[in-house]
Amino acid sequence: MGTSVESGPATAVVVTTGVQTYLGSMASSITGERTLTSFDQGLNRFTWLMMQVHGCDGASGFFINGFTKHDWKGASSSPWLWP
């Protein structure tokens, strides 16, 4: 792995295997614990904020629809999906 052969016979000598090879050392460094950058942290905060906004928006829409129409079974149905 990590070589390319066009054609023809060849003889190879294996000197090291596993994590002692160049590709093995790269693989072990990639699978280690990842540190979050400031962009990743900001993206995580924004994602949680959008989840909270969406949850509050859905809950408030449910209660407003239920209280104004007095139909709690149909309060969860969106007027755009079910005419």
XYZ file of C-alpha atoms in Angstrom:
83
model
C 0.000 0.000 0.000
C 1.295 3.440 -0.809
C 3.139 2.337 -3.945
C 2.214 2.347 -7.600
C 3.536 -0.166 -10.128
C 2.978 0.260 -13.847
C 4.046 -3.179 -15.070
C 6.860 -5.710 -14.928
C 8.409 -7.983 -12.337
C 9.857 -6.707 -9.084
C 11.486 -7.856 -5.879
C 10.718 -6.099 -2.616
C 12.321 -6.191 0.822
C 10.073 -5.370 3.768
C 12.010 -3.404 6.383
C 9.247 -2.201 8.710
C 5.521 -2.768 9.076
C 2.590 -1.170 10.848
C 3.035 2.140 12.660
C 6.801 2.116 12.018
C 6.140 2.989 8.348
C 5.447 6.483 7.044
C 1.831 5.691 6.165
C 1.326 3.919 9.480
C 2.550 6.953 11.427
C 0.177 9.183 9.453
C -2.742 6.876 10.199
C -2.019 6.845 13.924
C -1.778 10.643 14.038
C -5.089 11.046 12.187
C -7.032 8.710 14.469
C -5.917 10.544 17.617
C -8.004 12.952 19.671
C -8.990 15.986 17.593
C -8.716 19.481 19.066
C -11.519 21.872 18.188
C -10.605 25.100 16.435
C -12.345 28.374 17.215
C -14.383 27.907 14.023
C -15.547 24.471 15.211
C -16.487 25.862 18.612
C -18.429 28.742 17.045
C -20.193 26.344 14.688
C -21.174 24.121 17.628
C -22.558 27.112 19.556
C -24.501 28.298 16.500
C -25.917 24.807 15.905
C -27.152 24.532 19.501
C -28.654 28.022 19.262
C -30.556 27.092 16.097
C -31.818 23.894 17.749
C -33.105 25.894 20.718
C -34.753 28.497 18.483
C -36.398 25.784 16.409
C -37.646 23.967 19.519
C -39.099 27.146 21.037
C -40.636 28.141 17.719
C -42.296 24.759 17.290
C -43.584 24.679 20.870
C -44.934 28.231 20.705
C -46.637 27.500 17.379
C -48.227 24.399 18.888
C -49.594 26.281 21.914
C -50.754 29.330 19.948
C -52.566 27.107 17.466
C -54.081 25.016 20.274
C -55.271 27.985 22.322
C -56.672 29.992 19.416
C -58.472 27.141 17.622
C -59.243 24.999 20.706
C -58.306 21.916 18.711
C -55.390 20.266 20.495
C -55.419 17.171 18.273
C -54.992 19.288 15.181
C -52.602 21.753 16.818
C -49.600 19.725 15.761
C -50.731 19.616 12.128
C -49.200 22.259 9.951
C -51.775 24.293 7.972
C -49.431 24.187 4.965
C -49.288 20.386 4.913
C -52.904 19.537 5.735
C -55.435 21.960 4.187
